[in-house]
Amino acid sequence: MRLGLLTSGGDCPGLNAAIRAVVRRAERGYGFEVLGIEDAGRGLVERRAVPLTIAGLDHDGYDPYLSSGGTLLGSINRSTGYAECELHAGYRDLGLDALIAIGGDGSLAILHGQAQRGGWSMVGIPKTIDNDVALTDRAIGFESAVRTVAKAVADLRTTAVSHDRVLVLETMGRAAGHLALHGGMAGGADVILLPEIPFTVDGVMEAVERRRHMRGQAFALVVVAEGITPPAIDVDPSSPTAPRGPGETLAHALHTASKGTFEVRTTVLGHLQRGGSPTPSDVLLATSFGVHAVDLVAQGSFGRMVASRGPDTVIDVAIPDVVAAGSSPVRLDDPLVQVARSMGVYVGQD
Ligand code: F6P
């Protein structure tokens, strides 16, 4: 059995731990040969693949891939630009018997379609800091990005208090608010705005005022997911000083609504959320996912994606069901939304 392995889409902490687990389980458990394909689909077409072995990943006993960030295989998060038949030819020429693809919902949907049309045998492993892959509680990388957001909120607190400022932190997450919600709550934010829940500038102002009553000055920490619909503001968008992005736009709206009395600043956290090493829980998730994925290959269960249920249980689901369910948003009855409200955190309209 020659097993291909690739990482596709935006990187995140925990990918190397999953690669390591696949290689260990494949070699030790089944004697499979593993071929790491570089740069996702592009490497498949260009026949860029490296043999992955337990000894090769070990580096004199130092085991660097267990807890390193990024992906040792490289990745791309846009189209390869190659025709599908070229991908099929790559799969064939590399002599692959099966493929494990580590990707987000977009990558897994595309690769599954190609696998079906090309007759490949594929198993998927979900990863994304956005945590928006359907039918799994967690994707690799989410917990680590939550840690980064939570630390940023906590670090902003000291300077917000010193200067009595309203500090807005914009997180990633595409159209889903999981990262903002979890990171904001773990960091102690006063306001958390998500794409899934409508909010008003008045609602945010009230939350900031509540804070003011507690301390006498207007400081507050506002976490904004990049996918929110920003409030309308009266600024010429072609002006070089016009706010850019949802965080800056909200900051402008708050400054205006306070008649200039709130000092508001914005931080866009950006790709820091994808960097760094994984948390222990991400390493454990990635390791369990890697082992389960290889077991599926050994059983001949293809077209499946490994998935988590609760903290310790790994199951598998049909990739077509994941694709049909679409991107998974924060649900309005998400327990953490209710907890946030109970704690007096403004998360938009009830
Ligand atoms: O899907 C992961 C993600 O980090 C999103 O949260 C973000 O919107 C996007 O990728 C950023 O993509 P890029 O790395 O191309 O800027």
mmCIF file of C-alpha atoms and ligand atoms in Angstrom:
data_model
loop_
_atom_site.group_PDB
_atom_site.id
_atom_site.type_symbol
_atom_site.label_atom_id
_atom_site.label_comp_id
_atom_site.label_asym_id
_atom_site.label_seq_id
_atom_site.Cartn_x
_atom_site.Cartn_y
_atom_site.Cartn_z
ATOM 1 C CA MET A 1 0.000 0.000 0.000
ATOM 2 C CA ARG A 2 1.411 3.382 -1.003
ATOM 3 C CA LEU A 3 -0.420 6.092 0.904
ATOM 4 C CA GLY A 4 -0.282 9.711 -0.266
ATOM 5 C CA LEU A 5 -0.588 12.464 2.349
ATOM 6 C CA LEU A 6 -1.098 16.170 1.750
ATOM 7 C CA THR A 7 -2.105 19.345 3.576
ATOM 8 C CA SER A 8 -4.368 21.753 1.700
ATOM 9 C CA GLY A 9 -5.767 25.224 2.448
ATOM 10 C CA GLY A 10 -4.567 27.714 5.059
ATOM 11 C CA ASP A 11 -2.064 26.281 7.515
ATOM 12 C CA CYS A 12 -2.603 26.103 11.272
ATOM 13 C CA PRO A 13 -0.870 24.680 14.348
ATOM 14 C CA GLY A 14 -1.200 20.904 14.666
ATOM 15 C CA LEU A 15 -0.710 19.858 11.039
ATOM 16 C CA ASN A 16 2.723 18.376 11.684
ATOM 17 C CA ALA A 17 1.402 16.381 14.636
ATOM 18 C CA ALA A 18 -1.237 14.880 12.312
ATOM 19 C CA ILE A 19 1.386 14.075 9.666
ATOM 20 C CA ARG A 20 3.562 12.433 12.324
ATOM 21 C CA ALA A 21 0.627 10.344 13.569
ATOM 22 C CA VAL A 22 -0.294 9.180 10.059
ATOM 23 C CA VAL A 23 3.291 8.108 9.381
ATOM 24 C CA ARG A 24 3.631 6.275 12.708
ATOM 25 C CA ARG A 25 0.323 4.449 12.418
ATOM 26 C CA ALA A 26 0.820 3.592 8.749
ATOM 27 C CA GLU A 27 4.349 2.257 9.127
ATOM 28 C CA ARG A 28 4.126 0.647 12.542
ATOM 29 C CA GLY A 29 0.535 -0.576 12.388
ATOM 30 C CA TYR A 30 0.269 -1.737 8.791
ATOM 31 C CA GLY A 31 3.642 -1.495 7.067
ATOM 32 C CA PHE A 32 2.260 1.054 4.586
ATOM 33 C CA GLU A 33 4.609 3.284 2.628
ATOM 34 C CA VAL A 34 3.752 6.994 3.046
ATOM 35 C CA LEU A 35 4.477 9.580 0.366
ATOM 36 C CA GLY A 36 4.168 13.206 1.472
ATOM 37 C CA ILE A 37 2.922 15.371 -1.377
ATOM 38 C CA GLU A 38 4.265 18.924 -1.298
ATOM 39 C CA ASP A 39 2.076 22.016 -1.669
ATOM 40 C CA ALA A 40 -1.241 20.176 -1.894
ATOM 41 C CA GLY A 41 -2.692 19.629 -5.389
ATOM 42 C CA ARG A 42 0.152 21.496 -7.042
ATOM 43 C CA GLY A 43 2.687 18.934 -5.839
ATOM 44 C CA LEU A 44 0.428 16.137 -7.046
ATOM 45 C CA VAL A 45 0.514 17.507 -10.597
ATOM 46 C CA GLU A 46 4.223 18.337 -10.458
ATOM 47 C CA ARG A 47 5.037 14.909 -8.944
ATOM 48 C CA ARG A 48 6.745 16.558 -5.971
ATOM 49 C CA ALA A 49 6.572 13.969 -3.229
ATOM 50 C CA VAL A 50 8.879 12.844 -0.426
ATOM 51 C CA PRO A 51 8.918 9.493 1.364
ATOM 52 C CA LEU A 52 7.899 9.936 5.019
ATOM 53 C CA THR A 53 9.186 7.456 7.579
ATOM 54 C CA ILE A 54 9.214 7.240 11.369
ATOM 55 C CA ALA A 55 13.015 7.448 11.371
ATOM 56 C CA GLY A 56 13.013 10.350 8.907
ATOM 57 C CA LEU A 57 10.696 12.451 11.084
ATOM 58 C CA ASP A 58 12.532 11.653 14.289
ATOM 59 C CA HIS A 59 15.724 13.769 13.900
ATOM 60 C CA ASP A 60 18.036 11.998 16.334
ATOM 61 C CA GLY A 61 15.357 11.492 18.943
ATOM 62 C CA TYR A 62 14.230 15.137 19.035
ATOM 63 C CA ASP A 63 10.805 14.483 17.456
ATOM 64 C CA PRO A 64 10.435 18.093 16.221
ATOM 65 C CA TYR A 65 7.152 17.646 14.386
ATOM 66 C CA LEU A 66 5.068 16.728 17.416
ATOM 67 C CA SER A 67 4.729 20.324 18.529
ATOM 68 C CA SER A 68 5.924 22.519 15.675
ATOM 69 C CA GLY A 69 3.650 24.922 13.808
ATOM 70 C CA GLY A 70 3.068 25.157 10.051
ATOM 71 C CA THR A 71 3.133 22.146 7.763
ATOM 72 C CA LEU A 72 6.292 20.331 6.763
ATOM 73 C CA LEU A 73 4.589 19.468 3.462
ATOM 74 C CA GLY A 74 3.655 23.034 2.498
ATOM 75 C CA SER A 75 0.158 24.043 1.434
ATOM 76 C CA ILE A 76 -1.764 26.330 -0.896
ATOM 77 C CA ASN A 77 -5.146 27.935 -0.297
ATOM 78 C CA ARG A 78 -6.112 28.843 -3.839
ATOM 79 C CA SER A 79 -6.670 26.977 -7.083
ATOM 80 C CA THR A 80 -3.677 25.084 -8.460
ATOM 81 C CA GLY A 81 -4.481 26.443 -11.899
ATOM 82 C CA TYR A 82 -4.073 22.920 -13.276
ATOM 83 C CA ALA A 83 -6.748 20.960 -15.112
ATOM 84 C CA GLU A 84 -8.355 18.111 -13.195
ATOM 85 C CA CYS A 85 -6.982 15.495 -15.587
ATOM 86 C CA GLU A 86 -3.476 16.641 -14.624
ATOM 87 C CA LEU A 87 -4.263 15.915 -10.958
ATOM 88 C CA HIS A 88 -5.559 12.482 -11.896
ATOM 89 C CA ALA A 89 -2.406 11.788 -13.898
ATOM 90 C CA GLY A 90 -0.283 12.840 -10.893
ATOM 91 C CA TYR A 91 -2.143 10.481 -8.555
ATOM 92 C CA ARG A 92 -1.655 7.653 -11.042
ATOM 93 C CA ASP A 93 2.018 8.368 -11.817
ATOM 94 C CA LEU A 94 2.951 8.589 -8.140
ATOM 95 C CA GLY A 95 1.538 5.082 -7.805
ATOM 96 C CA LEU A 96 -0.820 6.016 -4.967
ATOM 97 C CA ASP A 97 -3.253 3.418 -3.642
ATOM 98 C CA ALA A 98 -4.971 5.893 -1.323
ATOM 99 C CA LEU A 99 -4.759 9.511 -0.227
ATOM 100 C CA ILE A 100 -5.204 11.171 3.156
ATOM 101 C CA ALA A 101 -6.039 14.855 2.710
ATOM 102 C CA ILE A 102 -5.801 17.246 5.655
ATOM 103 C CA GLY A 103 -7.896 20.300 4.822
ATOM 104 C CA GLY A 104 -10.763 22.639 5.603
ATOM 105 C CA ASP A 105 -14.279 22.289 4.242
ATOM 106 C CA GLY A 106 -13.411 23.899 0.901
ATOM 107 C CA SER A 107 -10.332 21.757 0.251
ATOM 108 C CA LEU A 108 -12.045 18.545 1.337
ATOM 109 C CA ALA A 109 -15.061 19.236 -0.896
ATOM 110 C CA ILE A 110 -12.865 19.947 -3.935
ATOM 111 C CA LEU A 111 -10.544 16.999 -3.356
ATOM 112 C CA HIS A 112 -13.438 14.636 -2.697
ATOM 113 C CA GLY A 113 -15.026 15.650 -6.011
ATOM 114 C CA GLN A 114 -11.740 15.052 -7.807
ATOM 115 C CA ALA A 115 -11.296 11.735 -6.015
ATOM 116 C CA GLN A 116 -14.719 10.569 -7.111
ATOM 117 C CA ARG A 117 -14.219 11.546 -10.726
ATOM 118 C CA GLY A 118 -10.643 10.230 -10.798
ATOM 119 C CA GLY A 119 -11.385 6.991 -8.971
ATOM 120 C CA TRP A 120 -9.005 7.782 -6.077
ATOM 121 C CA SER A 121 -9.456 6.341 -2.614
ATOM 122 C CA MET A 122 -9.521 9.235 -0.170
ATOM 123 C CA VAL A 123 -9.927 9.881 3.553
ATOM 124 C CA GLY A 124 -10.168 13.412 4.996
ATOM 125 C CA ILE A 125 -8.900 15.028 8.203
ATOM 126 C CA PRO A 126 -10.481 18.393 9.132
ATOM 127 C CA LYS A 127 -8.284 21.360 10.050
ATOM 128 C CA THR A 128 -9.002 25.065 10.275
ATOM 129 C CA ILE A 129 -8.695 27.829 12.832
ATOM 130 C CA ASP A 130 -12.232 28.828 11.771
ATOM 131 C CA ASN A 131 -13.694 25.567 13.199
ATOM 132 C CA ASP A 132 -16.442 25.738 10.579
ATOM 133 C CA VAL A 133 -16.195 22.200 9.142
ATOM 134 C CA ALA A 134 -19.600 20.546 9.558
ATOM 135 C CA LEU A 135 -20.210 17.306 11.484
ATOM 136 C CA THR A 136 -17.140 17.598 13.694
ATOM 137 C CA ASP A 137 -16.993 19.398 17.024
ATOM 138 C CA ARG A 138 -13.401 20.423 16.464
ATOM 139 C CA ALA A 139 -10.971 20.852 13.603
ATOM 140 C CA ILE A 140 -7.192 20.798 14.074
ATOM 141 C CA GLY A 141 -5.819 24.291 14.767
ATOM 142 C CA PHE A 142 -8.873 25.840 16.393
ATOM 143 C CA GLU A 143 -7.813 25.447 20.027
ATOM 144 C CA SER A 144 -4.384 26.897 19.263
ATOM 145 C CA ALA A 145 -5.864 29.941 17.533
ATOM 146 C CA VAL A 146 -8.279 30.407 20.448
ATOM 147 C CA ARG A 147 -5.247 30.529 22.735
ATOM 148 C CA THR A 148 -3.698 33.250 20.556
ATOM 149 C CA VAL A 149 -6.884 35.352 20.529
ATOM 150 C CA ALA A 150 -7.386 34.926 24.282
ATOM 151 C CA LYS A 151 -3.822 36.018 24.978
ATOM 152 C CA ALA A 152 -4.230 39.053 22.718
ATOM 153 C CA VAL A 153 -7.412 40.117 24.554
ATOM 154 C CA ALA A 154 -5.752 39.674 27.938
ATOM 155 C CA ASP A 155 -2.653 41.592 26.812
ATOM 156 C CA LEU A 156 -4.776 44.436 25.432
ATOM 157 C CA ARG A 157 -6.550 44.738 28.775
ATOM 158 C CA THR A 158 -3.590 46.306 30.564
ATOM 159 C CA THR A 159 -3.132 49.088 28.046
ATOM 160 C CA ALA A 160 -6.911 49.608 27.713
ATOM 161 C CA VAL A 161 -7.140 50.171 31.470
ATOM 162 C CA SER A 162 -4.046 52.409 31.617
ATOM 163 C CA HIS A 163 -5.413 54.762 28.964
ATOM 164 C CA ASP A 164 -9.159 54.338 29.474
ATOM 165 C CA ARG A 165 -9.527 53.351 25.860
ATOM 166 C CA VAL A 166 -11.965 51.186 24.014
ATOM 167 C CA LEU A 167 -9.817 48.618 22.205
ATOM 168 C CA VAL A 168 -11.238 46.687 19.276
ATOM 169 C CA LEU A 169 -9.608 43.387 18.281
ATOM 170 C CA GLU A 170 -10.462 41.927 14.869
ATOM 171 C CA THR A 171 -10.087 38.154 14.542
ATOM 172 C CA MET A 172 -10.080 35.807 11.567
ATOM 173 C CA GLY A 173 -12.746 33.142 11.071
ATOM 174 C CA ARG A 174 -14.200 33.914 7.622
ATOM 175 C CA ALA A 175 -18.016 33.765 7.834
ATOM 176 C CA ALA A 176 -18.017 31.946 11.187
ATOM 177 C CA GLY A 177 -17.672 33.465 14.655
ATOM 178 C CA HIS A 178 -16.344 30.448 16.600
ATOM 179 C CA LEU A 179 -12.827 31.855 16.949
ATOM 180 C CA ALA A 180 -14.014 35.302 18.094
ATOM 181 C CA LEU A 181 -16.530 33.775 20.517
ATOM 182 C CA HIS A 182 -14.171 31.279 22.146
ATOM 183 C CA GLY A 183 -11.106 33.550 22.114
ATOM 184 C CA GLY A 184 -13.104 36.534 23.315
ATOM 185 C CA MET A 185 -14.669 34.620 26.177
ATOM 186 C CA ALA A 186 -11.378 32.999 27.200
ATOM 187 C CA GLY A 187 -9.690 36.418 27.162
ATOM 188 C CA GLY A 188 -12.413 38.234 29.108
ATOM 189 C CA ALA A 189 -13.822 40.534 26.394
ATOM 190 C CA ASP A 190 -16.743 42.851 27.224
ATOM 191 C CA VAL A 191 -18.263 42.723 23.743
ATOM 192 C CA ILE A 192 -18.011 39.950 21.140
ATOM 193 C CA LEU A 193 -19.514 40.516 17.704
ATOM 194 C CA LEU A 194 -20.135 37.536 15.428
ATOM 195 C CA PRO A 195 -21.287 37.242 11.816
ATOM 196 C CA GLU A 196 -24.167 35.024 12.950
ATOM 197 C CA ILE A 197 -25.790 37.413 15.450
ATOM 198 C CA PRO A 198 -26.997 40.899 14.483
ATOM 199 C CA PHE A 199 -25.847 43.730 16.714
ATOM 200 C CA THR A 200 -26.363 47.477 17.009
ATOM 201 C CA VAL A 201 -23.878 50.224 17.753
ATOM 202 C CA ASP A 202 -26.261 51.284 20.535
ATOM 203 C CA GLY A 203 -25.981 47.792 22.040
ATOM 204 C CA VAL A 204 -22.176 48.008 21.988
ATOM 205 C CA MET A 205 -22.324 51.530 23.489
ATOM 206 C CA GLU A 206 -24.528 50.283 26.329
ATOM 207 C CA ALA A 207 -22.042 47.500 27.094
ATOM 208 C CA VAL A 208 -19.173 50.011 27.161
ATOM 209 C CA GLU A 209 -21.228 52.298 29.424
ATOM 210 C CA ARG A 210 -21.871 49.375 31.785
ATOM 211 C CA ARG A 211 -18.106 49.005 32.054
ATOM 212 C CA ARG A 212 -17.763 52.741 32.711
ATOM 213 C CA HIS A 213 -20.107 52.471 35.690
ATOM 214 C CA MET A 214 -17.904 49.730 37.105
ATOM 215 C CA ARG A 215 -14.696 51.768 36.921
ATOM 216 C CA GLY A 216 -15.678 55.346 36.233
ATOM 217 C CA GLN A 217 -13.890 55.519 32.891
ATOM 218 C CA ALA A 218 -14.690 54.295 29.412
ATOM 219 C CA PHE A 219 -12.446 51.362 28.768
ATOM 220 C CA ALA A 220 -13.634 48.158 27.182
ATOM 221 C CA LEU A 221 -12.416 45.248 25.135
ATOM 222 C CA VAL A 222 -14.383 44.566 21.978
ATOM 223 C CA VAL A 223 -13.708 41.449 19.890
ATOM 224 C CA VAL A 224 -14.980 41.537 16.317
ATOM 225 C CA ALA A 225 -15.015 38.573 13.929
ATOM 226 C CA GLU A 226 -13.813 39.499 10.451
ATOM 227 C CA GLY A 227 -17.083 38.238 8.943
ATOM 228 C CA ILE A 228 -19.462 40.688 10.676
ATOM 229 C CA THR A 229 -21.502 43.148 8.664
ATOM 230 C CA PRO A 230 -19.906 46.431 9.738
ATOM 231 C CA PRO A 231 -22.162 49.331 10.744
ATOM 232 C CA ALA A 232 -22.844 52.009 8.142
ATOM 233 C CA ILE A 233 -20.634 55.085 8.641
ATOM 234 C CA ASP A 234 -20.677 58.480 7.005
ATOM 235 C CA VAL A 235 -17.188 58.452 5.437
ATOM 236 C CA ASP A 236 -16.108 58.683 1.812
ATOM 237 C CA PRO A 237 -14.685 55.177 1.155
ATOM 238 C CA SER A 238 -12.202 56.572 -1.384
ATOM 239 C CA SER A 239 -10.600 58.806 1.268
ATOM 240 C CA PRO A 240 -7.115 57.575 2.239
ATOM 241 C CA THR A 241 -8.118 57.897 5.910
ATOM 242 C CA ALA A 242 -11.350 55.912 5.522
ATOM 243 C CA PRO A 243 -11.559 52.946 7.941
ATOM 244 C CA ARG A 244 -10.563 49.636 6.386
ATOM 245 C CA GLY A 245 -12.179 46.426 7.510
ATOM 246 C CA PRO A 246 -14.872 45.662 10.080
ATOM 247 C CA GLY A 247 -12.754 46.381 13.177
ATOM 248 C CA GLU A 248 -11.745 49.876 12.089
ATOM 249 C CA THR A 249 -15.254 50.613 10.834
ATOM 250 C CA LEU A 250 -16.796 49.668 14.169
ATOM 251 C CA ALA A 251 -14.146 51.721 15.988
ATOM 252 C CA HIS A 252 -15.103 54.734 13.875
ATOM 253 C CA ALA A 253 -18.810 54.181 14.605
ATOM 254 C CA LEU A 254 -18.139 53.981 18.364
ATOM 255 C CA HIS A 255 -16.014 57.130 18.357
ATOM 256 C CA THR A 256 -18.769 58.978 16.479
ATOM 257 C CA ALA A 257 -21.574 57.610 18.682
ATOM 258 C CA SER A 258 -19.697 58.768 21.807
ATOM 259 C CA LYS A 259 -19.409 62.256 20.244
ATOM 260 C CA GLY A 260 -15.663 61.874 20.277
ATOM 261 C CA THR A 261 -15.420 61.120 23.994
ATOM 262 C CA PHE A 262 -14.300 57.471 23.549
ATOM 263 C CA GLU A 263 -10.719 56.992 22.504
ATOM 264 C CA VAL A 264 -10.920 53.916 20.310
ATOM 265 C CA ARG A 265 -8.041 51.930 18.744
ATOM 266 C CA THR A 266 -8.097 48.820 16.573
ATOM 267 C CA THR A 267 -5.810 45.786 16.398
ATOM 268 C CA VAL A 268 -6.121 43.348 13.500
ATOM 269 C CA LEU A 269 -4.614 40.104 14.768
ATOM 270 C CA GLY A 270 -4.140 38.606 11.296
ATOM 271 C CA HIS A 271 -1.899 35.648 10.592
ATOM 272 C CA LEU A 272 -0.561 35.444 14.138
ATOM 273 C CA GLN A 273 -3.693 33.325 14.614
ATOM 274 C CA ARG A 274 -2.355 30.719 12.204
ATOM 275 C CA GLY A 275 1.191 30.738 13.550
ATOM 276 C CA GLY A 276 3.027 29.237 16.484
ATOM 277 C CA SER A 277 3.017 25.801 17.995
ATOM 278 C CA PRO A 278 -0.132 23.806 18.775
ATOM 279 C CA THR A 279 -1.702 23.529 22.217
ATOM 280 C CA PRO A 280 -1.507 20.090 23.868
ATOM 281 C CA SER A 281 -5.206 19.532 23.099
ATOM 282 C CA ASP A 282 -4.567 20.251 19.408
ATOM 283 C CA VAL A 283 -1.626 17.817 19.419
ATOM 284 C CA LEU A 284 -3.883 15.154 20.955
ATOM 285 C CA LEU A 285 -6.684 15.842 18.476
ATOM 286 C CA ALA A 286 -4.288 15.765 15.513
ATOM 287 C CA THR A 287 -2.715 12.532 16.751
ATOM 288 C CA SER A 288 -6.093 10.812 17.270
ATOM 289 C CA PHE A 289 -7.312 12.024 13.868
ATOM 290 C CA GLY A 290 -4.137 10.768 12.147
ATOM 291 C CA VAL A 291 -4.405 7.309 13.695
ATOM 292 C CA HIS A 292 -8.114 6.996 12.895
ATOM 293 C CA ALA A 293 -7.603 8.132 9.303
ATOM 294 C CA VAL A 294 -4.991 5.431 8.663
ATOM 295 C CA ASP A 295 -7.278 2.823 10.256
ATOM 296 C CA LEU A 296 -10.007 3.854 7.799
ATOM 297 C CA VAL A 297 -7.589 3.370 4.901
ATOM 298 C CA ALA A 298 -6.646 -0.066 6.251
ATOM 299 C CA GLN A 299 -10.343 -0.988 6.459
ATOM 300 C CA GLY A 300 -10.982 0.267 2.922
ATOM 301 C CA SER A 301 -13.455 2.881 4.266
ATOM 302 C CA PHE A 302 -13.002 5.669 1.752
ATOM 303 C CA GLY A 303 -14.950 8.881 1.181
ATOM 304 C CA ARG A 304 -14.937 9.372 4.968
ATOM 305 C CA MET A 305 -13.727 12.237 7.169
ATOM 306 C CA VAL A 306 -12.556 11.713 10.730
ATOM 307 C CA ALA A 307 -14.492 13.830 13.217
ATOM 308 C CA SER A 308 -14.571 14.583 16.931
ATOM 309 C CA ARG A 309 -17.471 14.217 19.354
ATOM 310 C CA GLY A 310 -16.720 15.767 22.690
ATOM 311 C CA PRO A 311 -13.183 15.993 24.000
ATOM 312 C CA ASP A 312 -11.990 12.416 23.531
ATOM 313 C CA THR A 313 -14.117 10.574 20.994
ATOM 314 C CA VAL A 314 -13.130 10.264 17.350
ATOM 315 C CA ILE A 315 -15.630 8.954 14.820
ATOM 316 C CA ASP A 316 -15.894 9.236 11.056
ATOM 317 C CA VAL A 317 -18.558 10.702 8.793
ATOM 318 C CA ALA A 318 -19.272 10.607 5.056
ATOM 319 C CA ILE A 319 -17.557 13.457 3.193
ATOM 320 C CA PRO A 320 -20.646 14.017 0.964
ATOM 321 C CA ASP A 321 -22.649 14.643 4.171
ATOM 322 C CA VAL A 322 -20.041 17.172 5.307
ATOM 323 C CA VAL A 323 -20.185 18.902 1.925
ATOM 324 C CA ALA A 324 -24.008 18.901 1.903
ATOM 325 C CA ALA A 325 -24.131 20.424 5.412
ATOM 326 C CA GLY A 326 -21.985 23.376 4.269
ATOM 327 C CA SER A 327 -19.941 25.617 6.495
ATOM 328 C CA SER A 328 -20.879 25.293 10.175
ATOM 329 C CA PRO A 329 -21.752 28.640 11.841
ATOM 330 C CA VAL A 330 -22.134 29.516 15.533
ATOM 331 C CA ARG A 331 -25.650 28.411 16.404
ATOM 332 C CA LEU A 332 -27.849 30.869 18.248
ATOM 333 C CA ASP A 333 -28.395 28.260 20.964
ATOM 334 C CA ASP A 334 -24.648 27.611 21.296
ATOM 335 C CA PRO A 335 -24.092 27.104 25.037
ATOM 336 C CA LEU A 336 -21.179 29.560 25.021
ATOM 337 C CA VAL A 337 -23.455 32.302 23.637
ATOM 338 C CA GLN A 338 -25.772 31.719 26.584
ATOM 339 C CA VAL A 339 -22.841 31.720 29.013
ATOM 340 C CA ALA A 340 -21.580 34.996 27.514
ATOM 341 C CA ARG A 341 -24.965 36.643 28.026
ATOM 342 C CA SER A 342 -25.171 35.337 31.572
ATOM 343 C CA MET A 343 -21.787 36.942 32.227
ATOM 344 C CA GLY A 344 -22.971 40.330 30.929
ATOM 345 C CA VAL A 345 -20.947 40.104 27.713
ATOM 346 C CA TYR A 346 -22.721 41.773 24.790
ATOM 347 C CA VAL A 347 -22.868 39.292 21.886
ATOM 348 C CA GLY A 348 -25.530 41.007 19.822
ATOM 349 C CA GLN A 349 -29.306 40.990 19.968
ATOM 350 C CA ASP A 350 -31.161 38.300 21.955
HETATM 351 O O1 F6P B 1 -9.557 29.818 6.750
HETATM 352 C C1 F6P B 1 -8.483 30.208 7.513
HETATM 353 C C2 F6P B 1 -8.203 31.688 7.362
HETATM 354 O O2 F6P B 1 -7.132 32.032 8.212
HETATM 355 C C3 F6P B 1 -9.411 32.589 7.617
HETATM 356 O O3 F6P B 1 -9.716 32.731 8.977
HETATM 357 C C4 F6P B 1 -8.961 33.857 6.925
HETATM 358 O O4 F6P B 1 -10.073 34.630 6.506
HETATM 359 C C5 F6P B 1 -8.213 33.336 5.734
HETATM 360 O O5 F6P B 1 -7.815 32.013 6.036
HETATM 361 C C6 F6P B 1 -6.998 34.150 5.384
HETATM 362 O O6 F6P B 1 -6.467 33.652 4.211
HETATM 363 P P1 F6P B 1 -5.065 34.139 3.626
HETATM 364 O O7 F6P B 1 -3.998 33.378 4.353
HETATM 365 O O8 F6P B 1 -5.137 33.780 2.186
HETATM 366 O O9 F6P B 1 -4.960 35.608 3.868
#
